[in-house]
Amino acid sequence: MDSAPPPGILCLRDIALADAAALLDGHGLTLVLVEDGAPIPGSYWGEPEAGIIGSTVHVRGDTPVHSMLHEACHLIVLPPERRATVHTDATDSVAEEDATCYLQIVLADTLPGVGSARLMADMDAWGYTYRLGSTRAWFEGDAEDARRWLVERGLPPA
């Protein structure tokens, strides 16, 4: 893919990388920044999308924040034994995908300079689709199953 994010999408270069790394570290993950223009290891969709291998999330400066959070959340929702074997593609489970989307919105509020409102707007601009028409509508009115899935596993939101 290797295409630039649409204008206005918040990228890793727009926030403090140390904040993103600390957030991931708090969940047992490592954030690795690769050089601009370099391939992103473990990227399912191709650059500039984040990549995952084991407990590591690979990004570039032009990786959208929502992509970094989404891929990190794929790893967070997995039990450690499954996380260790991940390379590029985390799951084919609809329930895990929904939980991942929900969690990335929740964690965006803990990331300075991001916040859930901004993340949801970026998710819509990027092309995430939900049957209620927007990320916010899904999160506020149709995501109870994703929230319950997370809570049942002791994951945020508690």
C-alpha positions in Angstrom: 0.0 0.0 0.0 2.6 2.6 1.2 0.3 5.6 0.8 0.1 8.7 2.8 -2.6 9.0 5.4 -5.5 11.4 4.4 -4.9 15.0 5.5 -5.8 15.6 9.0 -5.4 12.0 10.3 -3.4 12.1 13.6 -0.1 10.2 13.1 2.6 9.0 15.4 4.8 11.9 14.4 2.1 14.3 15.8 2.2 13.0 19.4 4.9 12.2 21.9 6.3 8.7 21.0 7.3 8.2 24.6 3.6 8.5 25.6 2.6 5.9 23.1 5.4 3.6 24.2 4.5 4.0 27.9 0.9 3.2 27.1 1.8 0.0 25.3 4.5 -0.9 27.9 1.7 -0.8 30.6 0.1 -3.7 28.7 3.2 -5.7 28.2 3.9 -4.5 24.7 6.9 -2.9 23.0 6.6 -0.1 20.5 9.2 0.0 17.8 9.7 2.9 15.4 11.1 2.1 12.0 12.6 4.6 9.7 10.5 6.8 7.4 10.0 5.0 4.1 11.1 1.6 5.5 8.8 -1.4 5.4 6.8 -1.9 8.6 7.3 -5.5 9.8 4.0 -7.4 10.5 1.8 -4.8 8.7 -1.4 -6.6 7.6 -2.6 -3.8 5.3 0.8 -2.5 4.3 2.5 0.8 5.1 1.8 3.2 6.8 -0.4 0.8 8.9 1.1 -0.5 12.1 2.4 -4.1 12.2 2.4 -6.7 15.0 4.8 -9.6 15.7 4.5 -11.3 19.1 4.3 -8.5 21.7 5.8 -5.9 19.5 4.0 -3.1 17.6 5.9 -1.7 14.7 5.2 1.9 13.4 6.6 4.7 11.4 6.1 8.4 11.9 3.4 8.4 9.3 1.5 5.5 10.9 -1.9 6.8 12.0 -2.4 6.7 15.8 -5.7 4.8 15.3 -3.7 2.1 13.5 -1.1 1.8 16.3 -3.8 1.6 18.9 -5.9 -0.9 16.9 -3.0 -3.3 16.4 -1.9 -2.9 20.0 -5.4 -3.7 21.2 -5.4 -6.8 19.1 -2.5 -8.0 21.2 -4.0 -6.8 24.5 -7.2 -8.8 24.0 -5.2 -12.0 23.4 -4.1 -14.4 26.1 -0.3 -14.4 26.5 0.1 -17.8 24.8 -1.8 -16.6 21.7 0.0 -13.2 21.7 3.4 -14.9 21.5 2.5 -16.6 18.2 1.0 -13.5 16.4 2.6 -12.4 13.2 0.8 -9.9 11.1 -2.8 -11.2 11.5 -4.1 -11.4 15.1 -7.5 -12.9 14.7 -10.4 -13.9 12.5 -12.9 -13.6 15.4 -15.6 -11.0 15.0 -16.0 -10.7 18.8 -12.2 -10.1 19.2 -12.3 -7.5 16.4 -15.2 -5.7 18.1 -13.5 -5.8 21.4 -10.3 -4.4 19.8 -12.2 -1.5 18.2 -13.9 -0.7 21.6 -10.6 -0.9 23.5 -8.7 1.3 21.1 -11.3 4.1 21.7 -11.1 3.7 25.5 -7.3 3.8 25.4 -7.2 6.8 23.2 -8.5 8.8 26.2 -5.4 7.8 28.1 -3.0 9.0 25.4 -2.1 12.7 25.7 -3.0 14.7 22.6 -5.4 12.1 21.3 -8.7 11.4 23.1 -11.6 9.2 22.1 -13.5 11.9 20.1 -10.4 12.6 17.9 -9.7 8.9 17.4 -13.3 8.1 16.4 -13.3 11.0 13.9 -10.0 9.6 12.4 -11.5 6.1 12.3 -14.4 7.4 10.3 -12.1 9.4 8.0 -9.9 6.3 7.5 -12.9 4.1 6.5 -13.9 2.1 9.5 -17.6 1.2 8.9 -20.4 0.4 11.4 -24.0 -0.3 10.7 -25.1 2.7 12.7 -23.1 4.9 10.3 -20.2 6.2 12.5 -17.7 5.0 15.0 -19.3 7.2 17.7 -22.8 5.8 17.0 -21.5 2.3 17.3 -19.5 3.0 20.4 -22.3 4.8 22.2 -25.2 2.7 21.0 -24.3 -0.7 19.6 -21.1 -1.9 21.3 -22.4 -3.4 24.5 -21.3 -6.9 23.4 -17.8 -5.6 22.9 -17.7 -3.9 26.2 -19.1 -7.1 27.9 -16.5 -9.2 26.1 -13.7 -7.1 27.6 -15.1 -6.9 31.1 -15.6 -10.7 31.2 -11.9 -11.1 30.5 -10.8 -8.5 33.1 -9.8 -6.0 30.5 -10.6 -2.3 30.4 -13.2 -0.9 30.8 -13.7 -2.3 34.2 
